[in-house]
CSV table of C-alpha atoms in Angstrom, one decimal:
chain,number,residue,atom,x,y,z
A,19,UNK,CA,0.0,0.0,0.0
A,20,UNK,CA,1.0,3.4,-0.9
A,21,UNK,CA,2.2,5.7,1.4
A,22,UNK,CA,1.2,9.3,0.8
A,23,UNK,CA,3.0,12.3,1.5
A,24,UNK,CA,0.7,14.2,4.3
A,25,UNK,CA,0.3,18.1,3.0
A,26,UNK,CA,-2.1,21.0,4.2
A,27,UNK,CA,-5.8,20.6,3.1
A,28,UNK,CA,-7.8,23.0,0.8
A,29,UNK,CA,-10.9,22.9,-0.8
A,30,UNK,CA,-11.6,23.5,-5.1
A,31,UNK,CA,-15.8,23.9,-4.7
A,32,UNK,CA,-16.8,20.6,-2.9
A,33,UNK,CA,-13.6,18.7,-3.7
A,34,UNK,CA,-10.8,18.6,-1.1
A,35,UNK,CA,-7.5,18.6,-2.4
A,36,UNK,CA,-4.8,17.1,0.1
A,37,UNK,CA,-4.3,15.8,3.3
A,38,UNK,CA,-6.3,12.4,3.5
A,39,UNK,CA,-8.6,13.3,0.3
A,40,UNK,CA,-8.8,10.9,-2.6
A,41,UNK,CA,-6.3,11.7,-5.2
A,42,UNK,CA,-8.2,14.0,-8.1
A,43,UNK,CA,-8.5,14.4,-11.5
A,44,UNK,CA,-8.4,17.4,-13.6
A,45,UNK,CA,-8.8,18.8,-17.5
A,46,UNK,CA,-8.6,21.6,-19.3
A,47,UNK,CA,-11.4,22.8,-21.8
A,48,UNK,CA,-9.9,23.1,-24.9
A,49,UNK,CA,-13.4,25.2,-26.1
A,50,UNK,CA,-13.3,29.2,-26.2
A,51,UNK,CA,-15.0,30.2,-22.8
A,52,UNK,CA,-17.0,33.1,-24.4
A,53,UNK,CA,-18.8,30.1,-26.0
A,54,UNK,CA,-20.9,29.1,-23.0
A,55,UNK,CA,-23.2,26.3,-25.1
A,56,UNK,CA,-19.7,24.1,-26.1
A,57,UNK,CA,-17.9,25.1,-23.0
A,58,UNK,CA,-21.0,23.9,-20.5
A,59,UNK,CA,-21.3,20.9,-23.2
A,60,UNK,CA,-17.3,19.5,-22.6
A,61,UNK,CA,-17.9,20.2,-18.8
A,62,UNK,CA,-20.5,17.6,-18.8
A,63,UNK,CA,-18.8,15.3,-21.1
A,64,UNK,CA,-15.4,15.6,-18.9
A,65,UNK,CA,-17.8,15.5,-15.6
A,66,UNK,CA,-19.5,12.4,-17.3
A,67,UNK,CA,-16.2,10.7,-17.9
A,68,UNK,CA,-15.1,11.3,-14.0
A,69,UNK,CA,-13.6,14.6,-13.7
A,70,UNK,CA,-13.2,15.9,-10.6
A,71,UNK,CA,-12.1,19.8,-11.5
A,72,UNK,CA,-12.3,21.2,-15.0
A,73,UNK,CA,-9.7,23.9,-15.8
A,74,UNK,CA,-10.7,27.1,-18.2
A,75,UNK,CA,-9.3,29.6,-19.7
A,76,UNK,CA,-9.8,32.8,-19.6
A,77,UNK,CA,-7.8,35.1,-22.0
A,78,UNK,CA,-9.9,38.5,-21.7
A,79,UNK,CA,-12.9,40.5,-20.1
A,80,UNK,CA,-15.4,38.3,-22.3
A,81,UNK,CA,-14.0,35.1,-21.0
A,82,UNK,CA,-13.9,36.6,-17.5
A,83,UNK,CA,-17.7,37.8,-18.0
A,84,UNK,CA,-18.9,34.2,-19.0
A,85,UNK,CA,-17.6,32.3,-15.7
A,86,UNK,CA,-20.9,33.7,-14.2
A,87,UNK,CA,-23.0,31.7,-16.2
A,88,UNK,CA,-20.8,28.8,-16.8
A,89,UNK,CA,-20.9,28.3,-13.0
A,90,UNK,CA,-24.1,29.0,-12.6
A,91,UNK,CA,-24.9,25.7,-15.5
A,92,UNK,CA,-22.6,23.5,-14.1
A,93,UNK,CA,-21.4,21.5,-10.5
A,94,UNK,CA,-17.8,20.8,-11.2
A,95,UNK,CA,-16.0,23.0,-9.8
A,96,UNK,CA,-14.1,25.3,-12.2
A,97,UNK,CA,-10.3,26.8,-12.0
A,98,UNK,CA,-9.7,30.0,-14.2
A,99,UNK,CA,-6.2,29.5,-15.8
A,100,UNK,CA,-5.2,33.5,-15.7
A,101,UNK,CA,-1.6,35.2,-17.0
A,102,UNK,CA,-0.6,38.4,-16.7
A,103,UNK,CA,-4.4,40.6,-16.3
A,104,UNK,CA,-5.0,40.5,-12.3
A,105,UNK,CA,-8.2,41.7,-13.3
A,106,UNK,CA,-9.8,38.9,-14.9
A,107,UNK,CA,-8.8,37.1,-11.6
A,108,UNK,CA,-10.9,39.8,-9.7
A,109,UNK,CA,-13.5,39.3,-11.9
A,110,UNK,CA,-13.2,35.2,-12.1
A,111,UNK,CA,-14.0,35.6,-8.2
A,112,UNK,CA,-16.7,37.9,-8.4
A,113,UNK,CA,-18.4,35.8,-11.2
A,114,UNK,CA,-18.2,32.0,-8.8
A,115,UNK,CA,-15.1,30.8,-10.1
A,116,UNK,CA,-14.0,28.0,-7.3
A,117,UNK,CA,-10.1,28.3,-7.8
A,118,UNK,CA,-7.4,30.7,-9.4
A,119,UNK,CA,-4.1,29.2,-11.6
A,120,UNK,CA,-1.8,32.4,-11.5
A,121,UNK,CA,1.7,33.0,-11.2
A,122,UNK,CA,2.1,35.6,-8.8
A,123,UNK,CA,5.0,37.1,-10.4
A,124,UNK,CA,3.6,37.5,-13.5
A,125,UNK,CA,0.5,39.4,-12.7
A,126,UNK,CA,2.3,43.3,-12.0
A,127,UNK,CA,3.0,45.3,-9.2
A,128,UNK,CA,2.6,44.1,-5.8
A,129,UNK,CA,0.0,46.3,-4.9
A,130,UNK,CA,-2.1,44.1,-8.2
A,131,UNK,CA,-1.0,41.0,-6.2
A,132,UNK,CA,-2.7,42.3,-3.1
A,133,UNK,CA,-5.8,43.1,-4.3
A,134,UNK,CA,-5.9,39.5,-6.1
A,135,UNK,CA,-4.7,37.6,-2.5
A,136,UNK,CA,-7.0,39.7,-0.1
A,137,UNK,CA,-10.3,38.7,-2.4
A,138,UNK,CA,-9.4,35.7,-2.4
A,139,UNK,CA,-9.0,35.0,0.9
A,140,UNK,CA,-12.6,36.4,2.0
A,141,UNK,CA,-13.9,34.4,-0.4
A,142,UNK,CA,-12.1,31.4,0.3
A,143,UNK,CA,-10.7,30.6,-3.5
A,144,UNK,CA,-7.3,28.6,-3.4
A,145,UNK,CA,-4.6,29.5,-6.0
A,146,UNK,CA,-2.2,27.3,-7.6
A,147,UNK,CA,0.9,28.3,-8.6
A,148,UNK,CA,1.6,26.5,-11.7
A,149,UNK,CA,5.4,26.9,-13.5
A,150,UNK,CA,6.6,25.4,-16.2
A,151,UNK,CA,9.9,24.9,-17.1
A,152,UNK,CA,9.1,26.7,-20.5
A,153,UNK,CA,8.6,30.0,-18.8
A,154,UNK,CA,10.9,30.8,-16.2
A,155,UNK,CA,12.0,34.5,-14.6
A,156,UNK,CA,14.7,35.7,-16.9
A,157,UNK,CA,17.6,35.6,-14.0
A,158,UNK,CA,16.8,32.0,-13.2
A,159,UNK,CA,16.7,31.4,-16.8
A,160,UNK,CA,20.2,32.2,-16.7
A,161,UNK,CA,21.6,30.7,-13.5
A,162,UNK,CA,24.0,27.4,-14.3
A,163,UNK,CA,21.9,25.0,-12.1
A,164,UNK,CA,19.6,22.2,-13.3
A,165,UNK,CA,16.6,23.0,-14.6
A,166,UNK,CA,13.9,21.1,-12.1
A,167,UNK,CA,16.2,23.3,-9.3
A,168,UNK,CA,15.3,26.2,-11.4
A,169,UNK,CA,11.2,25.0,-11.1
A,170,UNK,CA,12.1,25.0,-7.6
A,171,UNK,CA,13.4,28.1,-7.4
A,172,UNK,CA,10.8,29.8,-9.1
A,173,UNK,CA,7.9,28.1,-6.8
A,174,UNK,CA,9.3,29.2,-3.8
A,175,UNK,CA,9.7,32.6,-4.8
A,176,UNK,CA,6.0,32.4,-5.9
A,177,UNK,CA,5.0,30.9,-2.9
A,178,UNK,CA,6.2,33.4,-0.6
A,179,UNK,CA,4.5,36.4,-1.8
A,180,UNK,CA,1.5,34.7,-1.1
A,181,UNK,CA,3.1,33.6,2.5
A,182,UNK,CA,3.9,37.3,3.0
A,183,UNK,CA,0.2,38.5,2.5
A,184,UNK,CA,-0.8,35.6,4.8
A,185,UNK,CA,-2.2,33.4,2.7
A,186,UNK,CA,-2.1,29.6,2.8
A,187,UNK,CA,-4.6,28.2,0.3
A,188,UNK,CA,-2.1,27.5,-2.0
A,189,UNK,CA,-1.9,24.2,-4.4
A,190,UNK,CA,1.5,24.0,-6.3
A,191,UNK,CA,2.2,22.4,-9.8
A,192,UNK,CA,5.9,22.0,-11.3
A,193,UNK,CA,5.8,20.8,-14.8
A,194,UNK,CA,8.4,20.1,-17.3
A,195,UNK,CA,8.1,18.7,-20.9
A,196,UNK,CA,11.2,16.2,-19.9
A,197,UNK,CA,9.7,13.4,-17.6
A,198,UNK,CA,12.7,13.4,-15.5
A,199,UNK,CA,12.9,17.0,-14.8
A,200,UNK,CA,9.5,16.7,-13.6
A,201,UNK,CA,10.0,13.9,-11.7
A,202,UNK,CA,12.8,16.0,-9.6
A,203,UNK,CA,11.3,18.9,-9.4
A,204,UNK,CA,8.4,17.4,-8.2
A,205,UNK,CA,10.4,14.9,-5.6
A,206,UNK,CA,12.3,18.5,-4.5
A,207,UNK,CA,9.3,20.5,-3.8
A,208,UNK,CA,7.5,17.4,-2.2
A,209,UNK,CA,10.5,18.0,0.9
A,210,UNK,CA,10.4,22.0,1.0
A,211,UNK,CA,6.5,22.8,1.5
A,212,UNK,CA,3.1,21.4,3.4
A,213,UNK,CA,0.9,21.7,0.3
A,214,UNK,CA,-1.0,19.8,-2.0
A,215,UNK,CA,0.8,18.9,-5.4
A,216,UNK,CA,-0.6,19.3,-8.8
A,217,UNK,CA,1.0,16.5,-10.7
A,218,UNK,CA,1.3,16.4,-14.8
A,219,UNK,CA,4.1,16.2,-17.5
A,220,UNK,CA,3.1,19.3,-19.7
A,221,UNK,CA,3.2,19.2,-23.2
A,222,UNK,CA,3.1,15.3,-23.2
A,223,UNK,CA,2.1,15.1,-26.6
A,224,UNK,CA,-0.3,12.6,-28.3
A,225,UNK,CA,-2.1,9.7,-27.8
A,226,UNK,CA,0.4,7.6,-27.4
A,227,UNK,CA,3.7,9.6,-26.5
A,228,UNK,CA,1.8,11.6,-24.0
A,229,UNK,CA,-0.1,8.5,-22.5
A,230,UNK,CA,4.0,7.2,-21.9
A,231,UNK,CA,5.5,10.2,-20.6
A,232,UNK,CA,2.2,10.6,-18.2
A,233,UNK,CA,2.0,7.6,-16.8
A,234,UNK,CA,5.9,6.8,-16.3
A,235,UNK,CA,6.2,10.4,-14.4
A,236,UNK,CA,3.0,10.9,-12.6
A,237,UNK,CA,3.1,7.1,-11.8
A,238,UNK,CA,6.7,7.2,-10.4
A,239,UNK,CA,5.6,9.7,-8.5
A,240,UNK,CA,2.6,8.9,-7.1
A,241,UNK,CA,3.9,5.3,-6.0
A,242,UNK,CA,6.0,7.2,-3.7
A,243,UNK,CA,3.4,8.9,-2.1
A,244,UNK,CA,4.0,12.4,-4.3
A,245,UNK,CA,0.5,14.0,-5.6
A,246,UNK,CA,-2.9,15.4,-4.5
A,247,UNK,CA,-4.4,16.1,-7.9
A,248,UNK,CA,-3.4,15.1,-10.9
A,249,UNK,CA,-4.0,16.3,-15.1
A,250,UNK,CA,-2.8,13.8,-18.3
A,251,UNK,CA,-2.2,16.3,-21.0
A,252,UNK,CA,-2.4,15.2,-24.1
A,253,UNK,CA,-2.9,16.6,-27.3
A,254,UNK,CA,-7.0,14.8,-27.6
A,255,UNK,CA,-10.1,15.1,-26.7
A,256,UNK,CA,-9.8,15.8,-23.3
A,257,UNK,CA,-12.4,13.4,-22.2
A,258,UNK,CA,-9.2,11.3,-22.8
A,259,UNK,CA,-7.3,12.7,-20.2
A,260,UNK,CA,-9.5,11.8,-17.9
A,261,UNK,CA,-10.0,8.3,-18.6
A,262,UNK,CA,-6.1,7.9,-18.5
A,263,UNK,CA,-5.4,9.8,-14.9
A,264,UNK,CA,-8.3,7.5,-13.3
A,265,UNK,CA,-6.7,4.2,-14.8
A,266,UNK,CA,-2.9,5.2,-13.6
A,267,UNK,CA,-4.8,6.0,-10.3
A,268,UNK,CA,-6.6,2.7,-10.5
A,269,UNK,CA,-3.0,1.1,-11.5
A,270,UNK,CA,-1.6,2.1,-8.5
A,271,UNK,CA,-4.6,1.3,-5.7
A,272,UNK,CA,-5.3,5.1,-5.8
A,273,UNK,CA,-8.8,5.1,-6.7
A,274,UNK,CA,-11.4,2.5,-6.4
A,275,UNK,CA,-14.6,1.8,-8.6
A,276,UNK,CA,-15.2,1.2,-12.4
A,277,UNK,CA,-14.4,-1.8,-15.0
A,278,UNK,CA,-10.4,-2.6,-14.8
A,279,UNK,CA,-9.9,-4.2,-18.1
A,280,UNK,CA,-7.2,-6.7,-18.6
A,281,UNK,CA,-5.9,-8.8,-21.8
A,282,UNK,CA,-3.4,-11.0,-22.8
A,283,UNK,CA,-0.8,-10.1,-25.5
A,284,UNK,CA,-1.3,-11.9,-28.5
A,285,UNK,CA,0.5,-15.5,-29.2
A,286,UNK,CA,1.0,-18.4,-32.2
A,287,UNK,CA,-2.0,-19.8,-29.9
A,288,UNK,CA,-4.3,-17.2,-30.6
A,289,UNK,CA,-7.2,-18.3,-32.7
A,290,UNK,CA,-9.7,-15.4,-32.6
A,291,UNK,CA,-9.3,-11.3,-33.3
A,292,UNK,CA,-8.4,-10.6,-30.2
A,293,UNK,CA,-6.6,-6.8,-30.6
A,294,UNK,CA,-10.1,-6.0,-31.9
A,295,UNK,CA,-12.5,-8.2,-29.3
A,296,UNK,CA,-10.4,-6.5,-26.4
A,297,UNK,CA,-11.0,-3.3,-27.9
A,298,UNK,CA,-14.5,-3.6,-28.2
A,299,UNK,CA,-15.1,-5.5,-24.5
A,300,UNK,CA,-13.7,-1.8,-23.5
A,301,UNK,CA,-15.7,0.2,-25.0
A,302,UNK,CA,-18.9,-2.0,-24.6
A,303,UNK,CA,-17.9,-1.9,-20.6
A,304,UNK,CA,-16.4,1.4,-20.1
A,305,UNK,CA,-19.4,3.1,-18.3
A,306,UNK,CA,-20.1,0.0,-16.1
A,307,UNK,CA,-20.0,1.5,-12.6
A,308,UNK,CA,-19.1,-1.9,-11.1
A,309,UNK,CA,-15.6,-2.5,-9.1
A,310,UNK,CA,-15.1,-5.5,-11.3
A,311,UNK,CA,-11.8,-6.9,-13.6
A,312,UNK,CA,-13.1,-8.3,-17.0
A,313,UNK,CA,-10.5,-10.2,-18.9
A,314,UNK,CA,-10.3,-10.3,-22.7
A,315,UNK,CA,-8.2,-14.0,-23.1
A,316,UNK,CA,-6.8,-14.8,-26.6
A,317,UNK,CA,-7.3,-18.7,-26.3
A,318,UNK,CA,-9.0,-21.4,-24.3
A,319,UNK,CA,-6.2,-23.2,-23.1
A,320,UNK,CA,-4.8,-21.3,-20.6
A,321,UNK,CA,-7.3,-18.3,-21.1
A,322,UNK,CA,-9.5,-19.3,-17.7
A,323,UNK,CA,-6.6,-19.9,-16.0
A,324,UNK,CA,-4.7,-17.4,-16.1
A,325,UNK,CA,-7.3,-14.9,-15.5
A,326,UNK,CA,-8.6,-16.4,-12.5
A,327,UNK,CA,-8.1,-13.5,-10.6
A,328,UNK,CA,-10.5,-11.7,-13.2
A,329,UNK,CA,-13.9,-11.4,-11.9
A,330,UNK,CA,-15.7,-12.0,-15.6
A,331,UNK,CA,-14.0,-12.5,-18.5
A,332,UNK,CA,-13.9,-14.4,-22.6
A,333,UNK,CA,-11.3,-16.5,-23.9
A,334,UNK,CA,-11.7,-16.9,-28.1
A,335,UNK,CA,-11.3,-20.2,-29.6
A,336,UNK,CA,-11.8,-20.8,-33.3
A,337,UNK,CA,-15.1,-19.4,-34.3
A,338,UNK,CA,-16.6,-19.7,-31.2
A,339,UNK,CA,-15.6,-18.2,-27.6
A,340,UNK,CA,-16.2,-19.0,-23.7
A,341,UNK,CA,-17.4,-17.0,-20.8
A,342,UNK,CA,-15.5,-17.6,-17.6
A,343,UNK,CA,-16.4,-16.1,-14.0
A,344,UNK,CA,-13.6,-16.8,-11.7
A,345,UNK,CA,-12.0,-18.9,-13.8
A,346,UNK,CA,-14.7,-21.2,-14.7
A,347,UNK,CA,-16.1,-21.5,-17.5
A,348,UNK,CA,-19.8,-21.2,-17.5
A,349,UNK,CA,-20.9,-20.3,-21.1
A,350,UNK,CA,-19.7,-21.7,-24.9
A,351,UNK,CA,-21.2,-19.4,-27.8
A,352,UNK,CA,-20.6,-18.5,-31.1
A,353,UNK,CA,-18.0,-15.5,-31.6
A,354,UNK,CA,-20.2,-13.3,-32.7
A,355,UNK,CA,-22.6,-13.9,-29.6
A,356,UNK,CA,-19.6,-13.3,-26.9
A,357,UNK,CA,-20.0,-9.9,-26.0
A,358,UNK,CA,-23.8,-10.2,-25.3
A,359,UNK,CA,-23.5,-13.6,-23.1
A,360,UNK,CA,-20.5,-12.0,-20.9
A,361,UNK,CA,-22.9,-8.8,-20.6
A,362,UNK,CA,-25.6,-11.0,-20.0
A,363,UNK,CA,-23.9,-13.0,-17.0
A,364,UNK,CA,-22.3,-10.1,-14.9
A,365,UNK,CA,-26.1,-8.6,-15.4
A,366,UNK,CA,-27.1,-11.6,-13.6
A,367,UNK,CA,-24.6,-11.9,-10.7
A,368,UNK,CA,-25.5,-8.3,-9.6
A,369,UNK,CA,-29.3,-9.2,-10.1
C-alpha cells in the first residue's frame, strides 16, 4: 500500500485537495469560454467521464464575463487558468469561479497581487501556482543550475509572496516537458512545503507519447506517495485525459470503482481477433460502474486460467468463444454472440 505524503488541506468547490482526500482528476477545456453552449457541453462530457475539477481559460474580459453563467450551468467546480491581467482574476472571483491558476510574479505590481490575495481570501478561492519549465524569470533562466532546481526556485519565490500577505490556500504544480525534470522537481518541492501537489508532464504530446510520458512520471511519483491532484495532458479530446489519470490512479490502488480491463498479448495460440475483441469488451464496458476486472483471453487453453483472478471475463477459440467467471467457465457461444453472453452473465450476478 502506498504511502502518501501528508500536505495542508484545501478545498476547489466541494472537492478537497490534500491531506487524507482521494487523489483528483483534472482537464482543461480546450473550447473558447465566451462560447458558454460548447464550453458547458465538454464540462458535462469531462464531468461524465469522472472529472473531478475542470480547468478554463480565460484570456480576456469576455471570458472573464462568461464564468458567471458557466458556473451557474454547471457542478464541477471550475479553475480560471489567468496570466498576466489581475483583473480577470478579480472578476473570475466575483463571477463564482471555485479556484485561481496564477503565477504571482507575472501578474504586476505588488500592490495588483494584493488586491488578487485579499479577495481571495474572504472568499475562500485557493490559487495554484503553476510553473513550467518553459517559462521561467529571466535571471533564473540564466543561473548554471539544473533546470527542475530552477522550477524549484521559481515556486518558492512564488509561494512566498503569497506567504507574506498571509495566505495559505495555496496548491503547487511543477511541470516540465522532460519526464525526468518533472520527476525531480516534483520529488524536490515534495521536501520543502506542506501543500498539495498538482502533478502532470506538460506538453506530453499525443495519444500515445503523452499517455508514456504521463504515466511513467505521474506514476513514479505517485507510487511514492507524491500528488494530491493530478492532469494527463495530451494533445486529444480531453475526455481522454480523464479516462487515462483515473486508470494510472486505479493502476496504483489510488482510486477504487469502475471496470479494470485486462488482456493477454497476442500469441501463435491465438485463434480469434483478439486486438479487436479487447477493444470492443472496453468500450462495450467502459461506463459500467461496477468494481469489477473483465478479462479479454486470446485462447482457451490457458485463457481461464490465467485470468482467474479476473472477476468475468472471454477467452476466443476458433469461431466460437467461452465466458469464464472466476475462472470457470460457465458459457460456450458462437464468436459473434460473446459480448452479449458476458454482458448478459455479470447482469445476472448483480441481479
Amino acid at each position: 500500500m502506498i504511502k502518501r505524503r501528508v500536505s495542508k488541506q484545501i478545498s476547489i468547490g466541494n472537492v478537497k485537495i490534500g491531506g487524507d482526500a482521494p487523489i483528483s482528476v483534472q482537464s482543461m477545456c480546450n473550447t473558447d469560454t465566451r462560447d458558454i453552449v460548447s464550453t458547458c457541453r465538454q464540462i458535462e462530457e469531462l464531468a461524465n467521464a469522472g472529472c473531478d475539477i475542470v480547468r478554463l481559460a480565460v484570456l480576456n474580459k469576455d471570458a472573464a464575463a462568461a464564468i458567471k453563467d458557466i458556473v451557474k450551468r454547471t457542478s464541477v467546480p471550475l479553475v480560471a487558468d489567468i496570466h498576466f491581467d489581475y483583473r480577470l482574476a478579480i472578476d473570475c472571483i466575483n463571477n463564482g469561479i471555485s479556484a485561481l491558476r496564477i503565477n504571482p510574479g507575472n501578474i504586476g505590481k505588488r500592490e495588483n497581487v494584493e488586491k488578487v490575495v485579499k479577495l481571495a481570501k474572504q472568499q475562500n478561492i485557493p490559487i495554484r501556482i503553476g510553473v513550467n519549465a518553459g517559462s521561467l524569470e529571466k535571471n533564473l533562466i540564466e543561473k548554471d543550475i539544473p533546470l527542475s532546481e530552477k522550477m524549484v526556485e521559481s515556486v518558492l519565490g512564488h509561494i512566498k509572496i503569497l506567504e507574506d500577505l498571509d495566505f495559505d490556500m495555496i496548491k503547487v504544480s511543477l511541470k516540465s516537458s522532460d519526464v525526468l525534470t518533472t520527476i525531480e522537481a516534483y520529488r524536490s518541492i515534495a521536501e520543502k512545503i506542506p501543500y498539495p501537489l498538482h502533478l502532470g508532464v506538460t506538453e506530453a504530446g499525443t495519444m500515445r507519447g503523452g499517455l508514456i510520458k504521463s504515466s511513467v512520471g505521474l506514476g513514479t511519483l505517485l507510487a511514492e506517495g507524491i500528488g494530491d491532484t493530478i492532469r494527463v495532458s495530451l494533445t486529444e479530446n480531453p475526455v481522454e485525459e480523464v479516462r487515462a489519470g483515473i486508470d494510472i490512479l486505479k493502476s496504483l490502488g489510488l482510486k477504487q470503482g469502475g471496470v479494470n480491463f485486462v488482456s493477454c498479448p497476442t500469441c501463435g495460440r491465438t485463434q480469434i481477433g483478439l486486438i479487436e475483441l479487447a477493444k470492443k469488451v472496453e468500450e462495450r464496458f467502459k461506463d459500467l460502474d461496477l468494481p469489477i476486472t473483465i478479462a479479454t483471453m486470446g485462447c482457451a487453453v490457458n485463457g481461464p486460467g490465467e485470468a482467474r483472478h479476473a472477476d468475468f471475463g472471454i477467452a476466443g477459440g476458433i469461431g466460437e468463444g467461452y465466458v469464464f467467471k472466476k475462472g470457470e467457465i460457465v458459457a460456450k457461444v458462437p464468436e459473434a454472440q460473446l459480448l452479449e453472453k458476458l454482458e448478459e452473465v455479470i447482469k445476472k450476478s448483480y441481479e
